[in-house]
Structure formats: C-alpha cells, structure tokens
mmCIF file of C-alpha atoms and ligand atoms in Angstrom:
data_model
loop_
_atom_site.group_PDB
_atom_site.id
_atom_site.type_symbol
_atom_site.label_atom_id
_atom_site.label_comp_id
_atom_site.label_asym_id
_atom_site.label_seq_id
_atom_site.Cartn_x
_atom_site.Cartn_y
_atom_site.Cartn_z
ATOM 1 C CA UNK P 1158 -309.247 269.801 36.531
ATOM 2 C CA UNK P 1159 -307.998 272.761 34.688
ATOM 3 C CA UNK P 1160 -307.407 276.178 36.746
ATOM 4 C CA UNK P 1161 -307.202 279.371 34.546
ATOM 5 C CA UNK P 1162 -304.972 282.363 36.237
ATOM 6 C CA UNK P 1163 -305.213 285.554 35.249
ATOM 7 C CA UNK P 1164 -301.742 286.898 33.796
ATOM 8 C CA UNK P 1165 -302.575 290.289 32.940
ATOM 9 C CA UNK P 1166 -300.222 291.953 35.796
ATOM 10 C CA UNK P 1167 -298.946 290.595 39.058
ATOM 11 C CA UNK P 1168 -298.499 287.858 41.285
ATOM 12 C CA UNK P 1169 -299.575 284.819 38.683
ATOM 13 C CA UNK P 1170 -296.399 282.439 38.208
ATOM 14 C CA UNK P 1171 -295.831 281.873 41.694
ATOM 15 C CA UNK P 1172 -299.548 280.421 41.504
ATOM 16 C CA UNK P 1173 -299.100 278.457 38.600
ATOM 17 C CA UNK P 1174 -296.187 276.987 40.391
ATOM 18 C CA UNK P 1175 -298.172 275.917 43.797
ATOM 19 C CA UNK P 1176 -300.824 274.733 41.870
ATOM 20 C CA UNK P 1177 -298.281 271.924 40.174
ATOM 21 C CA UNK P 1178 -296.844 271.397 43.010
ATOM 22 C CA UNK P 1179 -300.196 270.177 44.168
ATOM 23 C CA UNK P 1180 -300.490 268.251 40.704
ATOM 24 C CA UNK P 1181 -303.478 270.581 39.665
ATOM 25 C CA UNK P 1182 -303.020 271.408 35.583
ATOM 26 C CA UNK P 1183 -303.000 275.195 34.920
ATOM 27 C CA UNK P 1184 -303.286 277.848 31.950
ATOM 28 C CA UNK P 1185 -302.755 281.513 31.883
ATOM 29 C CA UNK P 1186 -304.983 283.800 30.475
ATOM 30 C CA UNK P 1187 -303.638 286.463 28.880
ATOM 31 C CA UNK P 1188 -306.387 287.143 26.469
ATOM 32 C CA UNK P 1189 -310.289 286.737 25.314
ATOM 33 C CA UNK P 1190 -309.324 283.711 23.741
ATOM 34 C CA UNK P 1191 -307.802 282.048 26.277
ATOM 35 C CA UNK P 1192 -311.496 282.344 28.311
ATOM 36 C CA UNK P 1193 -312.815 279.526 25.121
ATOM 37 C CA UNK P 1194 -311.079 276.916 26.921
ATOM 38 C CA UNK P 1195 -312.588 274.425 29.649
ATOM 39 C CA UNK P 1196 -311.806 275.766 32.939
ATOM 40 C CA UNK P 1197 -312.782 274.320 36.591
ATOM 41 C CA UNK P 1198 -311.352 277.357 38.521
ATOM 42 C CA UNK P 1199 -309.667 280.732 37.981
ATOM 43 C CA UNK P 1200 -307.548 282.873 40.074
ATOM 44 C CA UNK P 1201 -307.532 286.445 40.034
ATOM 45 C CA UNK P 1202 -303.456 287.081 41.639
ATOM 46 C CA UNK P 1203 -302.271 290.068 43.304
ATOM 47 C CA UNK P 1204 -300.895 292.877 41.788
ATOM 48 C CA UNK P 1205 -302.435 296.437 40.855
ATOM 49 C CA UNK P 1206 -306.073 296.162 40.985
ATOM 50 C CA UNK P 1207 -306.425 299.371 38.881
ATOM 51 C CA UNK P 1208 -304.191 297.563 36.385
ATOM 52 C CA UNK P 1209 -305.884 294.573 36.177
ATOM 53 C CA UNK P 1210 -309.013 295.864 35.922
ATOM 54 C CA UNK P 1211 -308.388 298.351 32.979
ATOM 55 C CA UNK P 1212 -306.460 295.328 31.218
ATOM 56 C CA UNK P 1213 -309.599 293.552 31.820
ATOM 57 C CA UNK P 1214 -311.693 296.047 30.068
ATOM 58 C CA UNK P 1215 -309.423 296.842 27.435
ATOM 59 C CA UNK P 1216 -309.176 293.223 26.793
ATOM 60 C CA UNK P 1217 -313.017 293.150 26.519
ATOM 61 C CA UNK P 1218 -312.712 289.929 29.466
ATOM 62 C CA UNK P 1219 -314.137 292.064 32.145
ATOM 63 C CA UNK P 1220 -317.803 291.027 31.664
ATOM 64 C CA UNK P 1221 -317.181 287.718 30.782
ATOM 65 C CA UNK P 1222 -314.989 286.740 33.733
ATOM 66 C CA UNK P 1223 -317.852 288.811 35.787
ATOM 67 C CA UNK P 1224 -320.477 286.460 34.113
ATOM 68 C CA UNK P 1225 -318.963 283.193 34.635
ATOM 69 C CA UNK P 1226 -318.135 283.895 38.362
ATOM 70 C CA UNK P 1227 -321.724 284.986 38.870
ATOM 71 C CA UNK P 1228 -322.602 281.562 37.172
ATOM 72 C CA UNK P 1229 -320.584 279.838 39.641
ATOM 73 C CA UNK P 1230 -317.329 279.618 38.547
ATOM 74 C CA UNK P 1231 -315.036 278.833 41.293
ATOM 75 C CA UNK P 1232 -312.535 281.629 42.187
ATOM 76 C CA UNK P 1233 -309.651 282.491 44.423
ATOM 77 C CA UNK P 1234 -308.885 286.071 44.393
ATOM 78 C CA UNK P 1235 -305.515 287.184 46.955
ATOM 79 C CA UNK P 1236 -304.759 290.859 47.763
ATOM 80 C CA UNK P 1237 -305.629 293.222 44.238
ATOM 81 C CA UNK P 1238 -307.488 290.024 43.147
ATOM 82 C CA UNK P 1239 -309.912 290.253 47.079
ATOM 83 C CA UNK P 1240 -310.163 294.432 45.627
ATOM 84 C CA UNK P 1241 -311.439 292.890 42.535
ATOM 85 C CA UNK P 1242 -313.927 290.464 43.417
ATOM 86 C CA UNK P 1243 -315.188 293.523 46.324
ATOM 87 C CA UNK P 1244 -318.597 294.568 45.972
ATOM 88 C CA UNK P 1245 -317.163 297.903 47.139
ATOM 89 C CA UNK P 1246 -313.845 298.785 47.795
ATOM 90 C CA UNK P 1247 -312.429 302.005 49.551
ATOM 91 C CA UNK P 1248 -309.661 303.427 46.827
ATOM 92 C CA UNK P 1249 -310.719 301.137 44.160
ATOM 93 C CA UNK P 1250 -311.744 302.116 40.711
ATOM 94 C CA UNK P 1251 -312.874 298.745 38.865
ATOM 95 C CA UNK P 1252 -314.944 296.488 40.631
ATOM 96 C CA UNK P 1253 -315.735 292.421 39.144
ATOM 97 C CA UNK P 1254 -318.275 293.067 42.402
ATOM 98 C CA UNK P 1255 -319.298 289.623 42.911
ATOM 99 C CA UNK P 1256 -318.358 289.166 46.626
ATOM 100 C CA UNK P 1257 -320.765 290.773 49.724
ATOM 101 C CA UNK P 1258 -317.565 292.325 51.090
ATOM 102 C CA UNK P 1259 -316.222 295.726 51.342
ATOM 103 C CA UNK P 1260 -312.744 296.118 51.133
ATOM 104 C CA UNK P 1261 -310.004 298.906 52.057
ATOM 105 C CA UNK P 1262 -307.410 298.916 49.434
ATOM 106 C CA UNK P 1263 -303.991 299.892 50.979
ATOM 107 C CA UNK P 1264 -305.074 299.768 54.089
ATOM 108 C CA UNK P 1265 -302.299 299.119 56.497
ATOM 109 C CA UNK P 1266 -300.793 302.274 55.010
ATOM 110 C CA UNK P 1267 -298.599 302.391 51.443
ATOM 111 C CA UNK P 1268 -295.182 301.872 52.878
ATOM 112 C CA UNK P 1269 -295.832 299.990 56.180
ATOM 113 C CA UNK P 1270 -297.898 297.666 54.426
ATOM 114 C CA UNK P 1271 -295.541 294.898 53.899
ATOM 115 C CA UNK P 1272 -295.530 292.527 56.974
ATOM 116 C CA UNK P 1273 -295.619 288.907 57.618
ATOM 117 C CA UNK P 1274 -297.350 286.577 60.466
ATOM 118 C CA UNK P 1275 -298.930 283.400 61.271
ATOM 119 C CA UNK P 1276 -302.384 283.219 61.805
ATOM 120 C CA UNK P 1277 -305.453 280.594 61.982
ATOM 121 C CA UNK P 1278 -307.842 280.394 58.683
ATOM 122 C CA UNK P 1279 -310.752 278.215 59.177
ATOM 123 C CA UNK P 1280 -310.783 275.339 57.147
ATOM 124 C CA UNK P 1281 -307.576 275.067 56.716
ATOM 125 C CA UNK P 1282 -305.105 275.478 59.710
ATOM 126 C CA UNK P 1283 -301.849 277.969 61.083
ATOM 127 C CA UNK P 1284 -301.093 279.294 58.088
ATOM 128 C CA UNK P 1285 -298.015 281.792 57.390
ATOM 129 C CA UNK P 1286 -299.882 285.243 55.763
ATOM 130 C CA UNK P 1287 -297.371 287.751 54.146
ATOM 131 C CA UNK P 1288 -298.897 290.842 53.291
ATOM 132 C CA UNK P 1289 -297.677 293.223 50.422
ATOM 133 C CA UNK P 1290 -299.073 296.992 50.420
ATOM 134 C CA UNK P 1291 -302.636 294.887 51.313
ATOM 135 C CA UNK P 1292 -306.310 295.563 51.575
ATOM 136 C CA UNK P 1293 -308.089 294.161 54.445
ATOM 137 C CA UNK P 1294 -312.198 293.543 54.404
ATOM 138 C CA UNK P 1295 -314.429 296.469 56.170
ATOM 139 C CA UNK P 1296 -317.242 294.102 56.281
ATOM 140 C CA UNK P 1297 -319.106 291.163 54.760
ATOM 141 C CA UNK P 1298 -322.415 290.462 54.380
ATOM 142 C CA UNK P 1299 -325.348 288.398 52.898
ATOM 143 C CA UNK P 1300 -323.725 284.755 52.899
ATOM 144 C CA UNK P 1301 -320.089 285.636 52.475
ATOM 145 C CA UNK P 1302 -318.450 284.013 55.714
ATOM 146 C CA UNK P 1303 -315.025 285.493 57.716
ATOM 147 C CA UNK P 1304 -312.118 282.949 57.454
ATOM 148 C CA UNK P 1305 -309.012 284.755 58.604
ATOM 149 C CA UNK P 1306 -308.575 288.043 61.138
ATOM 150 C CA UNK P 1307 -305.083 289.307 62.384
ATOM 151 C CA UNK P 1308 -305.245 291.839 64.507
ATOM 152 C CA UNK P 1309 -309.182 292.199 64.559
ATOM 153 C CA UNK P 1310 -309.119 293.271 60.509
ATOM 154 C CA UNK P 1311 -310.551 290.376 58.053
ATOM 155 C CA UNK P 1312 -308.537 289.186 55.775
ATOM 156 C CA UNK P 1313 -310.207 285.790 54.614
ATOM 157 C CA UNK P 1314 -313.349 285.074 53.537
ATOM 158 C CA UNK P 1315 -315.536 282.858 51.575
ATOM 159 C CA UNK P 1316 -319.109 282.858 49.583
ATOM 160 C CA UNK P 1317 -320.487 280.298 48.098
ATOM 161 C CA UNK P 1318 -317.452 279.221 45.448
ATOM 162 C CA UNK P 1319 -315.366 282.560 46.085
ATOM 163 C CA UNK P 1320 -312.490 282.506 48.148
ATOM 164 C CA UNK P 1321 -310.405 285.656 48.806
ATOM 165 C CA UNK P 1322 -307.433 286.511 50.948
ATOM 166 C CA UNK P 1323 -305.447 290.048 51.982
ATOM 167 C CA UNK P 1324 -302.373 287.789 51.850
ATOM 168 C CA UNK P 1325 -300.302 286.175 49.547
ATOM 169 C CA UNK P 1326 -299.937 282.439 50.096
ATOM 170 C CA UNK P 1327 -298.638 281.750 46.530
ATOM 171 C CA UNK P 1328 -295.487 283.376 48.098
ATOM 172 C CA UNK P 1329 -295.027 280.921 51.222
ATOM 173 C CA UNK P 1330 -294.168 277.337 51.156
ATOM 174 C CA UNK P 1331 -297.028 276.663 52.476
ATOM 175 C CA UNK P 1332 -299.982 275.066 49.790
ATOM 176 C CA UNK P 1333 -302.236 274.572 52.167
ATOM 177 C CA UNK P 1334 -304.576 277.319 51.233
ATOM 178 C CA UNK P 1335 -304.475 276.601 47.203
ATOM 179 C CA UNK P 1336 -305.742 272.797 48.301
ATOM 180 C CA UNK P 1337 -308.271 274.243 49.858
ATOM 181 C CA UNK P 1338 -309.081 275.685 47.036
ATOM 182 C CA UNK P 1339 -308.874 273.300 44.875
ATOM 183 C CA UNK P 1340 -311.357 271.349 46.938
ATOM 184 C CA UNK P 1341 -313.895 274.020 46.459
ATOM 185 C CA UNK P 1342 -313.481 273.777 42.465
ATOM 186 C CA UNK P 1343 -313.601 269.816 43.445
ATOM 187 C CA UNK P 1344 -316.934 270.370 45.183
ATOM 188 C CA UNK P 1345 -318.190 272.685 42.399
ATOM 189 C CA UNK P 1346 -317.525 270.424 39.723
ATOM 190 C CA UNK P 1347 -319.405 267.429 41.445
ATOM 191 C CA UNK P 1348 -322.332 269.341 41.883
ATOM 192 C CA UNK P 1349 -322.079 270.043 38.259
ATOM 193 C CA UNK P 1350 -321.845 266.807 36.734
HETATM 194 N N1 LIG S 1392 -302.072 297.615 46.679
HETATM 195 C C1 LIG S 1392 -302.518 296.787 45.612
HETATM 196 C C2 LIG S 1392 -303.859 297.263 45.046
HETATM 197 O O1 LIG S 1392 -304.430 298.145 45.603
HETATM 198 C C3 LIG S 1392 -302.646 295.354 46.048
HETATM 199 C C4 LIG S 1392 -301.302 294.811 46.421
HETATM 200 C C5 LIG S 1392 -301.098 293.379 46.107
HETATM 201 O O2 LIG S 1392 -301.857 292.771 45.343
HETATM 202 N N2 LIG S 1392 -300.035 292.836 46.621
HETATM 203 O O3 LIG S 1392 -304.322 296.756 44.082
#
C-alpha cells in the first residue's frame, strides 16, 4: 500500500511520520512526476489552502489530482486540505471541489483559532482534535456523512472514499484517525482488484 502526501506547503512530515508509525509506506509529491507512480491513497495536509492550490496549478497537478479523486482515489484531506476538497468554501479561492460540503475557512476567527479538545468521531473513538486557525463545515450534502461536531460546528466527515477533518491529528499521538484511513484505502483497493 503506497500513500502519496502532498508536500507542496504545510503540515506533510508529521503525516509521513504517523503513517510509518502505522507501518503504511509513503512518498511525497512534490511534483507532476511524482503523480506517475502507483499510489493507494493521498493526503492533502494542512497548511495555506490558497498556497496549495496555486502550487497545484502552477505545477499543472491540479486537474490531475481532481481527476483521480473523482475516479475514486482514496483521500484524507485535514484543515486547508477539508478547504480543498470543499465543493464551496467561504474565503476560499481554489477549490479540488470533490466533497458535498461547504466549508468556512478561518472560521473560529484568525487569532482565536488555535484550540485543542477531545471529542467523539464515529468510526473511530475519543479522539484528541487540535485546531490551528481552522475551517469548520457549513453543511454537507448528497452522500457525504458528519463524523465529528464540537461545539455543534462539523468538523469530520466522510463520502464515499474522502475523509476530511478541521483538525490536525498528524499533530497528536494519537493514530487512530490515519488507521482509519488507511482502512478506507484498504477497502478501496479490494474493491478494485
Ligand atoms: N487557515 C488555513 C487556510 O485557510 C488552514 C489552516 C491549517 O491548515 N492549519 O487554508
């Protein structure tokens, strides 16, 4: 099983590191040609969602990363990466637009938006959330399903082999939510075979 993350800007080492830790083999992509190889998963990290999306562009890998999620690619997307994957998101400027969710970038405010907690996600258990200048989701629709709320605002949620979360759990010790992904991209690539 080979998970790609995106290293254009952000959060992406401390997700290469929890995925070893969970003995799940990793590459960074840093460029079109990186995309050629075989890849089970990919992870769009936090960061600047602005940023990431004009590096995406610029590196023409913007409609190919669209394409191959929309083909069924599985993906985890936390904080700028949830902006990213947005169908629409308030504040945002480049949207990959693949998930039925609308999104509020910066929305607990841009100073008072670092905070951690603890907090239930379906599907995977009491998890420790730490937010950093985070987006929470407005709404979701069609089949995209709410896995995570603090304080009545989403800030989990799943469709079909997209996962995205407002917080960072790449910076926890906690790997409980990157097995869960990796049982999606498990999942995907049985159907598959
Ligand atoms: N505020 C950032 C954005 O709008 C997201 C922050 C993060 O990824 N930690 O893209």
């Amino acid at each position: 099983m080979q998970i790609g993350i995106l290293a254009l800007q952000g959060a992406f080492a401390e997700h290469a590191a929890m995925l070893r830790q969970l003995g799940a083999s990793c590459f960074e992509i840093r460029q079109k040609r990186d995309l050629d190889q075989p890849m089970d998963g990919l992870i769009v990290p936090g960061g600047e969602s602005t940023v990431i999306g004009k590096l995406l562009k610029e590196l023409d890998c913007f409609d190919l990363v669209q394409e191959r999620i929309q083909n069924g690619l599985p993906v985890f997307g936390t904080c700028a990466g949830l902006i990213l994957l947005a169908k629409e998101a308030e504040g945002g400027h480049v949207q990959l637009g693949t998930m039925d969710i609308s999104a509020r970038r910066n929305a607990y405010g841009r100073q008072l938006g670092s905070f951690a907690t603890t907090a239930e996600m379906k599907g995977v258990g009491k998890i420790p959330m730490v937010f950093i200048r985070a987006p929470y989701i407005t709404a979701v629709s069609g089949t995209a399903e709410v896995l995570a709320e603090v304080d009545g605002k989403i800030v989990a949620a799943k469709q079909g082999n997209q996962l995205v979360t407002a917080f960072h759990p790449e910076l926890t010790q906690d790997t409980r939510v990157h097995a869960y992904f990796l049982h999606m991209v498990e999942e995907a690539a049985k159907k598959n075979a």
